[in-house]
Amino acid sequence: MTKLKWGMIGGGEGSQIGPAHRLGAGLDGAFEFCAGALDHRPDTGRAYGQTLGLAADRSYGDWQEMLAGEKAREDRVDLVTVATPNATHFEITKAFLEAGFHVLCEKPMTMTVEEGEEIVRIAKSSGRICAVNYGYSGYSLVRHMRAMVARGDLGAIRLVKAEFAHGHHADAADADNPRVRWRYDPAQAGVSAQFADCGIHALHMASFVIGQELKSLSADTVSCIASRELEDDAMVNMRFDGGAVGRLWTSSVAIGRQHGLTLQVFGEKGGLRWAQEQPNQLYWMPLGERLQVIERGEAGLSPEADRTTRVTIGHAEGMPLAFANIYSDLAEAIRAAKDGRPMDPAADLYPRAEDGLRSMAAVFAVAESGKADGQWTDARPPMFR
């Protein structure tokens, strides 16, 4: 099978996210890394791209050069990943969608709700895929949780509890560290810091697993380190459109927590618990029965879990493999479109532009509610009300 062609913007040398994307995109052999504009410094980006094996004429100095160069090629890339600073996502994603490229954009997809709605409309009118990298939804057992909820194992969902709390920004002495400072600066980060950075991952996972969309929320936001203009801790109460209620805690000052992404789902017939730092185990408690531990890779799981299990049972699963599952979904979607056939339903789970838009609407609702002492606020984008 001919490989699809893949390009990347951002994710250069020293990037936190670039290697995970390159590992994920290349894992199955579905994509070939063909083009990139990897650094905001043109010469540095060109040089680094070539060290990764890009041809000199496809190792670009910036995204505009890459757009012009790839548009002119018959063998243009099929998918472009946007892994640049947050404020640039909208402009780059919009330009590549309008030029006919499929796009996977890092979160947050945009900086405003209005920009998010525009991306949704452009993706729809162009017929191009616009995916958003909520990569944790690629974990095998997260997808099995979704399948269990969908087939009714838990009955009606009553409550979902999500957390994404870490302590890596807890030192007040780091206030002037440029790697930390920008996250709490409204001029660079927008209206929210911790919720926009980590909370939306927890929110997306909750919505993804229970199959319900957020309707309204009440938020308590605080800057535990007083010099910060934006929040470093938030507690959010939520109401979903299918009747479930939600509780979400996100923090960057929780000393002792490392990554801290966890999800619990409680229905009328049972409950589930999963943690990203122990991704191979899913805890399942059926009503009136004993606690069960579901192991990733064991027999009898859902098609969604089977398709995304990459290493044998008992071996560790990690974030690049979760990213690889998102890329595998996208490869299947692109090939199905090219072949004029339906895509595999077990692969039709990649996060869409609509998910990115809903997340941005939630970010603004949290900011608004936090300033209003927790007033309940409509968290839906205007176009979905």
mmCIF file of C-alpha atoms in Angstrom:
data_model
loop_
_atom_site.group_PDB
_atom_site.id
_atom_site.type_symbol
_atom_site.label_atom_id
_atom_site.label_comp_id
_atom_site.label_asym_id
_atom_site.label_seq_id
_atom_site.Cartn_x
_atom_site.Cartn_y
_atom_site.Cartn_z
ATOM 1 C CA MET A 1 0.000 0.000 0.000
ATOM 2 C CA THR A 2 1.356 3.420 -0.974
ATOM 3 C CA LYS A 3 2.147 5.584 2.016
ATOM 4 C CA LEU A 4 0.292 8.820 2.557
ATOM 5 C CA LYS A 5 2.440 11.940 2.604
ATOM 6 C CA TRP A 6 2.699 13.913 5.821
ATOM 7 C CA GLY A 7 4.077 17.334 6.726
ATOM 8 C CA MET A 8 4.592 19.158 9.984
ATOM 9 C CA ILE A 9 4.673 22.814 11.017
ATOM 10 C CA GLY A 10 6.413 23.466 14.325
ATOM 11 C CA GLY A 11 7.674 20.657 16.544
ATOM 12 C CA GLY A 12 11.321 21.479 15.919
ATOM 13 C CA GLU A 13 14.459 20.602 17.851
ATOM 14 C CA GLY A 14 13.810 20.734 21.602
ATOM 15 C CA SER A 15 10.031 20.707 21.172
ATOM 16 C CA GLN A 16 8.038 18.752 23.740
ATOM 17 C CA ILE A 17 5.390 17.624 21.278
ATOM 18 C CA GLY A 18 7.295 17.228 17.999
ATOM 19 C CA PRO A 19 8.872 13.820 18.711
ATOM 20 C CA ALA A 20 5.544 12.351 19.877
ATOM 21 C CA HIS A 21 3.931 13.392 16.593
ATOM 22 C CA ARG A 22 6.769 12.016 14.486
ATOM 23 C CA LEU A 23 6.712 8.723 16.363
ATOM 24 C CA GLY A 24 2.931 8.513 16.169
ATOM 25 C CA ALA A 25 2.685 9.366 12.488
ATOM 26 C CA GLY A 26 5.384 6.879 11.522
ATOM 27 C CA LEU A 27 4.466 3.949 13.717
ATOM 28 C CA ASP A 28 2.178 2.054 11.341
ATOM 29 C CA GLY A 29 3.953 2.935 8.124
ATOM 30 C CA ALA A 30 0.827 4.690 6.858
ATOM 31 C CA PHE A 31 2.508 8.097 6.576
ATOM 32 C CA GLU A 32 5.816 9.195 5.110
ATOM 33 C CA PHE A 33 7.357 12.359 6.580
ATOM 34 C CA CYS A 34 7.881 14.442 3.448
ATOM 35 C CA ALA A 35 7.759 18.133 4.336
ATOM 36 C CA GLY A 36 8.171 20.483 7.253
ATOM 37 C CA ALA A 37 8.593 24.022 8.507
ATOM 38 C CA LEU A 38 9.870 23.091 11.927
ATOM 39 C CA ASP A 39 11.176 26.270 13.558
ATOM 40 C CA HIS A 40 10.349 29.968 13.724
ATOM 41 C CA ARG A 41 13.969 30.574 12.739
ATOM 42 C CA PRO A 42 14.064 29.737 9.005
ATOM 43 C CA ASP A 43 17.662 28.540 8.756
ATOM 44 C CA THR A 44 17.387 26.479 11.933
ATOM 45 C CA GLY A 45 14.162 24.892 10.721
ATOM 46 C CA ARG A 46 15.585 24.038 7.310
ATOM 47 C CA ALA A 47 18.702 22.492 8.813
ATOM 48 C CA TYR A 48 16.813 20.456 11.410
ATOM 49 C CA GLY A 49 14.349 19.159 8.828
ATOM 50 C CA GLN A 50 17.197 17.820 6.747
ATOM 51 C CA THR A 51 18.720 16.054 9.759
ATOM 52 C CA LEU A 52 15.369 14.241 10.036
ATOM 53 C CA GLY A 53 15.608 13.136 6.409
ATOM 54 C CA LEU A 54 13.592 15.791 4.601
ATOM 55 C CA ALA A 55 14.735 16.750 1.129
ATOM 56 C CA ALA A 56 16.295 20.210 0.974
ATOM 57 C CA ASP A 57 13.502 21.575 -1.230
ATOM 58 C CA ARG A 58 10.832 20.368 1.229
ATOM 59 C CA SER A 59 12.508 21.531 4.427
ATOM 60 C CA TYR A 60 10.924 24.962 4.519
ATOM 61 C CA GLY A 61 11.813 28.152 6.366
ATOM 62 C CA ASP A 62 8.252 29.008 7.437
ATOM 63 C CA TRP A 63 4.689 27.845 6.985
ATOM 64 C CA GLN A 64 3.916 30.310 4.191
ATOM 65 C CA GLU A 65 6.828 28.937 2.192
ATOM 66 C CA MET A 66 5.631 25.415 2.874
ATOM 67 C CA LEU A 67 2.080 26.230 1.786
ATOM 68 C CA ALA A 68 3.289 27.744 -1.494
ATOM 69 C CA GLY A 69 5.743 24.921 -2.117
ATOM 70 C CA GLU A 70 3.327 22.066 -1.410
ATOM 71 C CA LYS A 71 0.449 23.624 -3.363
ATOM 72 C CA ALA A 72 2.654 23.614 -6.457
ATOM 73 C CA ARG A 73 3.553 19.918 -6.209
ATOM 74 C CA GLU A 74 1.726 16.990 -7.756
ATOM 75 C CA ASP A 75 2.967 14.860 -4.855
ATOM 76 C CA ARG A 76 1.779 17.334 -2.211
ATOM 77 C CA VAL A 77 1.341 16.174 1.352
ATOM 78 C CA ASP A 78 -1.981 14.548 2.274
ATOM 79 C CA LEU A 79 -1.978 15.694 5.906
ATOM 80 C CA VAL A 80 -0.408 18.668 7.674
ATOM 81 C CA THR A 81 0.115 18.737 11.444
ATOM 82 C CA VAL A 82 0.104 22.181 13.069
ATOM 83 C CA ALA A 83 2.199 22.147 16.262
ATOM 84 C CA THR A 84 3.093 25.825 16.593
ATOM 85 C CA PRO A 85 2.360 28.307 19.436
ATOM 86 C CA ASN A 86 -1.338 28.586 20.254
ATOM 87 C CA ALA A 87 -1.927 32.031 18.771
ATOM 88 C CA THR A 88 -0.856 30.853 15.296
ATOM 89 C CA HIS A 89 -3.128 27.796 15.047
ATOM 90 C CA PHE A 90 -6.089 29.550 13.461
ATOM 91 C CA GLU A 91 -4.199 31.344 10.709
ATOM 92 C CA ILE A 92 -2.192 28.295 9.645
ATOM 93 C CA THR A 93 -5.067 25.806 9.876
ATOM 94 C CA LYS A 94 -7.371 28.102 7.912
ATOM 95 C CA ALA A 95 -4.807 28.639 5.138
ATOM 96 C CA PHE A 96 -4.085 24.947 4.649
ATOM 97 C CA LEU A 97 -7.747 23.907 4.757
ATOM 98 C CA GLU A 98 -8.629 26.529 2.159
ATOM 99 C CA ALA A 99 -5.773 25.237 -0.014
ATOM 100 C CA GLY A 100 -7.242 21.735 0.059
ATOM 101 C CA PHE A 101 -5.069 20.017 2.670
ATOM 102 C CA HIS A 102 -6.250 17.825 5.521
ATOM 103 C CA VAL A 103 -5.094 19.229 8.876
ATOM 104 C CA LEU A 104 -4.376 17.884 12.358
ATOM 105 C CA CYS A 105 -4.101 20.887 14.675
ATOM 106 C CA GLU A 106 -2.691 20.857 18.181
ATOM 107 C CA LYS A 107 -5.011 22.148 20.886
ATOM 108 C CA PRO A 108 -6.353 24.701 21.418
ATOM 109 C CA MET A 109 -7.552 24.841 17.827
ATOM 110 C CA THR A 110 -8.125 28.603 18.014
ATOM 111 C CA MET A 111 -7.909 31.471 20.472
ATOM 112 C CA THR A 112 -11.549 32.581 20.167
ATOM 113 C CA VAL A 113 -14.952 30.983 19.677
ATOM 114 C CA GLU A 114 -15.518 33.022 16.529
ATOM 115 C CA GLU A 115 -12.314 31.651 14.999
ATOM 116 C CA GLY A 116 -13.393 28.138 15.960
ATOM 117 C CA GLU A 117 -16.740 28.539 14.241
ATOM 118 C CA GLU A 118 -14.961 29.778 11.119
ATOM 119 C CA ILE A 119 -12.709 26.703 11.062
ATOM 120 C CA VAL A 120 -15.743 24.414 11.404
ATOM 121 C CA ARG A 121 -17.432 26.149 8.454
ATOM 122 C CA ILE A 122 -14.283 26.030 6.296
ATOM 123 C CA ALA A 123 -13.708 22.340 7.005
ATOM 124 C CA LYS A 124 -17.309 21.576 6.085
ATOM 125 C CA SER A 125 -17.366 23.651 2.897
ATOM 126 C CA SER A 126 -13.940 22.422 1.711
ATOM 127 C CA GLY A 127 -14.644 18.773 2.406
ATOM 128 C CA ARG A 128 -11.271 18.542 4.150
ATOM 129 C CA ILE A 129 -10.603 16.830 7.463
ATOM 130 C CA CYS A 130 -9.785 19.147 10.331
ATOM 131 C CA ALA A 131 -8.800 17.094 13.362
ATOM 132 C CA VAL A 132 -7.680 18.371 16.764
ATOM 133 C CA ASN A 133 -5.049 16.539 18.762
ATOM 134 C CA TYR A 134 -6.830 15.467 21.908
ATOM 135 C CA GLY A 135 -4.329 12.642 21.794
ATOM 136 C CA TYR A 136 -5.289 11.004 25.071
ATOM 137 C CA SER A 137 -8.521 9.837 23.444
ATOM 138 C CA GLY A 138 -6.297 7.502 21.413
ATOM 139 C CA TYR A 139 -5.581 5.232 24.369
ATOM 140 C CA SER A 140 -7.018 1.754 23.850
ATOM 141 C CA LEU A 141 -8.834 1.510 27.174
ATOM 142 C CA VAL A 142 -10.283 5.011 26.837
ATOM 143 C CA ARG A 143 -11.893 3.796 23.638
ATOM 144 C CA HIS A 144 -13.066 0.662 25.415
ATOM 145 C CA MET A 145 -14.678 2.851 28.080
ATOM 146 C CA ARG A 146 -16.526 4.692 25.329
ATOM 147 C CA ALA A 147 -17.663 1.375 23.828
ATOM 148 C CA MET A 148 -18.881 0.088 27.197
ATOM 149 C CA VAL A 149 -20.928 3.249 27.739
ATOM 150 C CA ALA A 150 -22.336 3.151 24.205
ATOM 151 C CA ARG A 151 -23.464 -0.476 24.442
ATOM 152 C CA GLY A 152 -25.207 0.177 27.764
ATOM 153 C CA ASP A 153 -22.961 -1.695 30.201
ATOM 154 C CA LEU A 154 -23.235 1.168 32.718
ATOM 155 C CA GLY A 155 -26.874 2.005 32.009
ATOM 156 C CA ALA A 156 -27.767 5.691 32.023
ATOM 157 C CA ILE A 157 -24.760 7.820 32.937
ATOM 158 C CA ARG A 158 -25.290 9.820 36.095
ATOM 159 C CA LEU A 159 -21.905 11.368 36.853
ATOM 160 C CA VAL A 160 -18.493 11.836 35.254
ATOM 161 C CA LYS A 161 -15.466 13.042 37.250
ATOM 162 C CA ALA A 162 -12.373 14.220 35.374
ATOM 163 C CA GLU A 163 -9.038 15.488 36.648
ATOM 164 C CA PHE A 164 -5.905 16.882 35.051
ATOM 165 C CA ALA A 165 -3.806 18.142 37.940
ATOM 166 C CA HIS A 166 -0.027 18.445 38.201
ATOM 167 C CA GLY A 167 2.411 20.399 40.345
ATOM 168 C CA HIS A 168 5.008 21.503 37.838
ATOM 169 C CA HIS A 169 4.196 25.219 38.133
ATOM 170 C CA ALA A 170 3.948 25.287 41.915
ATOM 171 C CA ASP A 171 7.203 27.128 42.602
ATOM 172 C CA ALA A 172 6.563 30.866 42.931
ATOM 173 C CA ALA A 173 10.251 31.409 42.158
ATOM 174 C CA ASP A 174 9.498 30.343 38.598
ATOM 175 C CA ALA A 175 7.410 33.460 38.024
ATOM 176 C CA ASP A 176 9.989 34.915 35.633
ATOM 177 C CA ASN A 177 10.853 31.652 33.899
ATOM 178 C CA PRO A 178 9.853 32.323 30.249
ATOM 179 C CA ARG A 179 8.757 28.692 29.780
ATOM 180 C CA VAL A 180 6.215 29.191 32.565
ATOM 181 C CA ARG A 181 5.449 32.925 32.531
ATOM 182 C CA TRP A 182 3.765 33.033 29.107
ATOM 183 C CA ARG A 183 1.140 30.504 30.171
ATOM 184 C CA TYR A 184 -0.289 32.959 32.716
ATOM 185 C CA ASP A 185 0.023 36.073 30.554
ATOM 186 C CA PRO A 186 -3.306 37.080 28.937
ATOM 187 C CA ALA A 187 -1.448 38.715 26.045
ATOM 188 C CA GLN A 188 0.009 35.333 25.063
ATOM 189 C CA ALA A 189 -2.349 32.737 26.545
ATOM 190 C CA GLY A 190 -5.731 34.455 26.145
ATOM 191 C CA VAL A 191 -8.467 34.367 28.782
ATOM 192 C CA SER A 192 -7.406 31.163 30.541
ATOM 193 C CA ALA A 193 -4.230 29.394 31.589
ATOM 194 C CA GLN A 194 -4.627 26.030 33.319
ATOM 195 C CA PHE A 195 -8.104 25.194 32.054
ATOM 196 C CA ALA A 196 -7.165 26.064 28.468
ATOM 197 C CA ASP A 197 -3.910 24.103 28.744
ATOM 198 C CA CYS A 198 -4.972 20.953 30.593
ATOM 199 C CA GLY A 199 -8.613 21.217 31.594
ATOM 200 C CA ILE A 200 -9.853 20.940 28.035
ATOM 201 C CA HIS A 201 -8.107 17.557 27.696
ATOM 202 C CA ALA A 202 -10.063 16.296 30.700
ATOM 203 C CA LEU A 203 -13.280 17.831 29.374
ATOM 204 C CA HIS A 204 -12.834 16.322 25.918
ATOM 205 C CA MET A 205 -12.132 12.889 27.382
ATOM 206 C CA ALA A 206 -15.240 13.056 29.577
ATOM 207 C CA SER A 207 -17.445 14.056 26.667
ATOM 208 C CA PHE A 208 -15.792 11.518 24.342
ATOM 209 C CA VAL A 209 -16.347 8.608 26.729
ATOM 210 C CA ILE A 210 -19.933 9.348 27.785
ATOM 211 C CA GLY A 211 -21.065 10.469 24.319
ATOM 212 C CA GLN A 212 -22.617 13.696 25.611
ATOM 213 C CA GLU A 213 -21.802 17.352 24.938
ATOM 214 C CA LEU A 214 -21.333 20.039 27.545
ATOM 215 C CA LYS A 215 -24.286 22.425 27.977
ATOM 216 C CA SER A 216 -23.507 24.636 30.951
ATOM 217 C CA LEU A 217 -20.984 25.058 33.728
ATOM 218 C CA SER A 218 -20.142 26.795 36.979
ATOM 219 C CA ALA A 219 -16.461 27.501 37.647
ATOM 220 C CA ASP A 220 -14.345 28.459 40.638
ATOM 221 C CA THR A 221 -10.985 29.723 39.342
ATOM 222 C CA VAL A 222 -8.041 30.969 41.384
ATOM 223 C CA SER A 223 -4.441 32.094 41.000
ATOM 224 C CA CYS A 224 -2.791 30.360 43.933
ATOM 225 C CA ILE A 225 0.430 32.190 43.061
ATOM 226 C CA ALA A 226 -0.665 35.791 43.447
ATOM 227 C CA SER A 227 1.586 37.252 40.740
ATOM 228 C CA ARG A 228 -0.281 35.328 38.040
ATOM 229 C CA GLU A 229 -3.015 37.114 36.133
ATOM 230 C CA LEU A 230 -4.610 33.877 34.934
ATOM 231 C CA GLU A 231 -5.757 30.870 36.942
ATOM 232 C CA ASP A 232 -3.479 28.031 38.011
ATOM 233 C CA ASP A 233 -6.336 26.024 39.576
ATOM 234 C CA ALA A 234 -9.967 25.530 38.596
ATOM 235 C CA MET A 235 -12.900 23.455 39.825
ATOM 236 C CA VAL A 236 -15.741 23.198 37.311
ATOM 237 C CA ASN A 237 -19.235 21.796 37.762
ATOM 238 C CA MET A 238 -20.869 20.727 34.493
ATOM 239 C CA ARG A 239 -24.204 19.732 32.969
ATOM 240 C CA PHE A 240 -24.273 17.625 29.797
ATOM 241 C CA ASP A 241 -26.939 17.429 27.108
ATOM 242 C CA GLY A 242 -27.716 13.768 27.835
ATOM 243 C CA GLY A 243 -28.511 14.372 31.485
ATOM 244 C CA ALA A 244 -25.157 13.552 33.085
ATOM 245 C CA VAL A 245 -23.499 15.874 35.575
ATOM 246 C CA GLY A 246 -19.751 16.417 35.691
ATOM 247 C CA ARG A 247 -17.028 17.488 38.095
ATOM 248 C CA LEU A 248 -13.667 18.617 36.715
ATOM 249 C CA TRP A 249 -10.566 19.660 38.661
ATOM 250 C CA THR A 250 -7.466 20.987 36.942
ATOM 251 C CA SER A 251 -4.398 22.456 38.599
ATOM 252 C CA SER A 252 -0.746 23.271 37.981
ATOM 253 C CA VAL A 253 0.137 23.719 41.664
ATOM 254 C CA ALA A 254 -0.771 20.237 42.964
ATOM 255 C CA ILE A 255 2.656 19.262 44.310
ATOM 256 C CA GLY A 256 3.100 15.503 44.175
ATOM 257 C CA ARG A 257 0.921 15.013 41.140
ATOM 258 C CA GLN A 258 2.914 14.328 37.976
ATOM 259 C CA HIS A 259 0.613 14.130 34.952
ATOM 260 C CA GLY A 260 -2.669 13.654 36.729
ATOM 261 C CA LEU A 261 -5.168 12.888 33.950
ATOM 262 C CA THR A 262 -7.841 10.580 35.342
ATOM 263 C CA LEU A 263 -11.445 9.790 34.477
ATOM 264 C CA GLN A 264 -14.243 8.169 36.448
ATOM 265 C CA VAL A 265 -17.691 7.428 35.013
ATOM 266 C CA PHE A 266 -20.655 6.373 37.141
ATOM 267 C CA GLY A 267 -23.864 4.960 35.690
ATOM 268 C CA GLU A 268 -26.970 3.305 37.082
ATOM 269 C CA LYS A 269 -25.457 -0.187 36.575
ATOM 270 C CA GLY A 270 -21.768 0.322 37.309
ATOM 271 C CA GLY A 271 -18.698 2.527 37.411
ATOM 272 C CA LEU A 272 -15.369 2.850 35.563
ATOM 273 C CA ARG A 273 -12.016 4.361 36.567
ATOM 274 C CA TRP A 274 -8.911 4.977 34.393
ATOM 275 C CA ALA A 275 -5.663 6.929 34.872
ATOM 276 C CA GLN A 276 -3.288 8.007 32.103
ATOM 277 C CA GLU A 277 -0.233 7.146 34.209
ATOM 278 C CA GLN A 278 -1.461 3.519 34.464
ATOM 279 C CA PRO A 279 -3.061 3.181 31.021
ATOM 280 C CA ASN A 280 -3.029 -0.626 30.851
ATOM 281 C CA GLN A 281 -5.700 -1.084 33.526
ATOM 282 C CA LEU A 282 -9.361 -0.102 33.541
ATOM 283 C CA TYR A 283 -11.272 -0.623 36.789
ATOM 284 C CA TRP A 284 -14.863 -1.798 36.337
ATOM 285 C CA MET A 285 -17.337 -2.125 39.203
ATOM 286 C CA PRO A 286 -20.699 -3.615 38.170
ATOM 287 C CA LEU A 287 -23.539 -2.827 40.551
ATOM 288 C CA GLY A 288 -23.726 -5.456 43.307
ATOM 289 C CA GLU A 289 -20.647 -7.350 42.112
ATOM 290 C CA ARG A 290 -16.922 -7.389 42.825
ATOM 291 C CA LEU A 291 -14.364 -4.985 41.393
ATOM 292 C CA GLN A 292 -12.862 -6.164 38.100
ATOM 293 C CA VAL A 293 -9.618 -5.108 36.431
ATOM 294 C CA ILE A 294 -9.770 -5.009 32.635
ATOM 295 C CA GLU A 295 -6.306 -5.361 31.071
ATOM 296 C CA ARG A 296 -5.432 -3.734 27.775
ATOM 297 C CA GLY A 297 -4.851 -6.435 25.184
ATOM 298 C CA GLU A 298 -6.925 -9.157 26.833
ATOM 299 C CA ALA A 299 -9.435 -11.207 24.865
ATOM 300 C CA GLY A 300 -13.048 -10.189 24.541
ATOM 301 C CA LEU A 301 -12.688 -6.406 24.445
ATOM 302 C CA SER A 302 -14.478 -4.104 22.002
ATOM 303 C CA PRO A 303 -13.473 -3.626 18.339
ATOM 304 C CA GLU A 304 -12.449 -0.075 19.248
ATOM 305 C CA ALA A 305 -10.013 -1.418 21.857
ATOM 306 C CA ASP A 306 -8.765 -4.303 19.728
ATOM 307 C CA ARG A 307 -7.955 -2.014 16.808
ATOM 308 C CA THR A 308 -5.848 0.278 18.984
ATOM 309 C CA THR A 309 -3.895 -2.348 20.927
ATOM 310 C CA ARG A 310 -0.338 -2.339 19.591
ATOM 311 C CA VAL A 311 1.753 -4.321 22.043
ATOM 312 C CA THR A 312 0.997 -7.590 23.792
ATOM 313 C CA ILE A 313 -0.747 -7.730 27.144
ATOM 314 C CA GLY A 314 1.427 -6.888 30.132
ATOM 315 C CA HIS A 315 3.682 -4.463 28.276
ATOM 316 C CA ALA A 316 3.447 -0.727 28.817
ATOM 317 C CA GLU A 317 1.395 1.497 26.531
ATOM 318 C CA GLY A 318 2.503 5.122 26.174
ATOM 319 C CA MET A 319 1.514 8.522 24.816
ATOM 320 C CA PRO A 320 3.184 8.115 21.365
ATOM 321 C CA LEU A 321 1.074 4.988 20.826
ATOM 322 C CA ALA A 322 -2.064 6.960 21.707
ATOM 323 C CA PHE A 323 -0.991 9.601 19.183
ATOM 324 C CA ALA A 324 -0.375 6.810 16.679
ATOM 325 C CA ASN A 325 -3.994 5.726 17.063
ATOM 326 C CA ILE A 326 -5.154 9.233 16.126
ATOM 327 C CA TYR A 327 -2.899 9.117 13.058
ATOM 328 C CA SER A 328 -4.203 5.633 12.221
ATOM 329 C CA ASP A 329 -7.767 6.978 12.372
ATOM 330 C CA LEU A 330 -6.804 9.820 10.035
ATOM 331 C CA ALA A 331 -5.048 7.504 7.589
ATOM 332 C CA GLU A 332 -8.174 5.367 7.412
ATOM 333 C CA ALA A 333 -10.372 8.463 6.932
ATOM 334 C CA ILE A 334 -8.167 9.847 4.148
ATOM 335 C CA ARG A 335 -7.919 6.489 2.362
ATOM 336 C CA ALA A 336 -11.667 5.894 2.649
ATOM 337 C CA ALA A 337 -12.342 9.315 1.097
ATOM 338 C CA LYS A 338 -9.900 8.601 -1.729
ATOM 339 C CA ASP A 339 -11.449 5.176 -2.332
ATOM 340 C CA GLY A 340 -15.028 6.428 -2.104
ATOM 341 C CA ARG A 341 -15.954 3.947 0.639
ATOM 342 C CA PRO A 342 -17.183 4.164 4.234
ATOM 343 C CA MET A 343 -14.431 4.188 6.823
ATOM 344 C CA ASP A 344 -14.039 1.520 9.483
ATOM 345 C CA PRO A 345 -16.444 2.525 12.301
ATOM 346 C CA ALA A 346 -13.873 1.501 14.925
ATOM 347 C CA ALA A 347 -11.514 4.123 13.441
ATOM 348 C CA ASP A 348 -14.057 6.912 13.160
ATOM 349 C CA LEU A 349 -13.091 8.359 16.527
ATOM 350 C CA TYR A 350 -10.555 11.103 15.825
ATOM 351 C CA PRO A 351 -11.386 14.478 17.438
ATOM 352 C CA ARG A 352 -12.953 16.920 14.972
ATOM 353 C CA ALA A 353 -12.940 20.685 14.518
ATOM 354 C CA GLU A 354 -16.312 20.666 16.279
ATOM 355 C CA ASP A 355 -14.570 19.275 19.373
ATOM 356 C CA GLY A 356 -11.980 22.030 19.184
ATOM 357 C CA LEU A 357 -14.750 24.614 18.925
ATOM 358 C CA ARG A 358 -16.684 23.205 21.888
ATOM 359 C CA SER A 359 -13.492 23.283 23.961
ATOM 360 C CA MET A 360 -12.881 26.935 23.159
ATOM 361 C CA ALA A 361 -16.461 27.816 24.084
ATOM 362 C CA ALA A 362 -15.894 26.031 27.411
ATOM 363 C CA VAL A 363 -12.674 28.002 27.996
ATOM 364 C CA PHE A 364 -14.522 31.299 27.657
ATOM 365 C CA ALA A 365 -17.418 30.046 29.767
ATOM 366 C CA VAL A 366 -15.014 29.025 32.570
ATOM 367 C CA ALA A 367 -13.341 32.442 32.441
ATOM 368 C CA GLU A 368 -16.717 34.213 32.536
ATOM 369 C CA SER A 369 -18.138 32.055 35.309
ATOM 370 C CA GLY A 370 -14.964 32.315 37.382
ATOM 371 C CA LYS A 371 -15.131 36.107 37.300
ATOM 372 C CA ALA A 372 -18.818 35.959 38.279
ATOM 373 C CA ASP A 373 -18.274 33.863 41.430
ATOM 374 C CA GLY A 374 -19.375 30.628 39.811
ATOM 375 C CA GLN A 375 -22.503 31.801 38.016
ATOM 376 C CA TRP A 376 -23.923 29.063 35.796
ATOM 377 C CA THR A 377 -22.990 29.869 32.200
ATOM 378 C CA ASP A 378 -23.995 28.479 28.794
ATOM 379 C CA ALA A 379 -20.917 26.618 27.550
ATOM 380 C CA ARG A 380 -22.123 25.874 24.002
ATOM 381 C CA PRO A 381 -20.763 27.671 20.949
ATOM 382 C CA PRO A 382 -23.398 29.990 19.460
ATOM 383 C CA MET A 383 -23.616 27.887 16.280
ATOM 384 C CA PHE A 384 -24.632 24.825 18.352
ATOM 385 C CA ARG A 385 -27.242 26.481 20.555
#
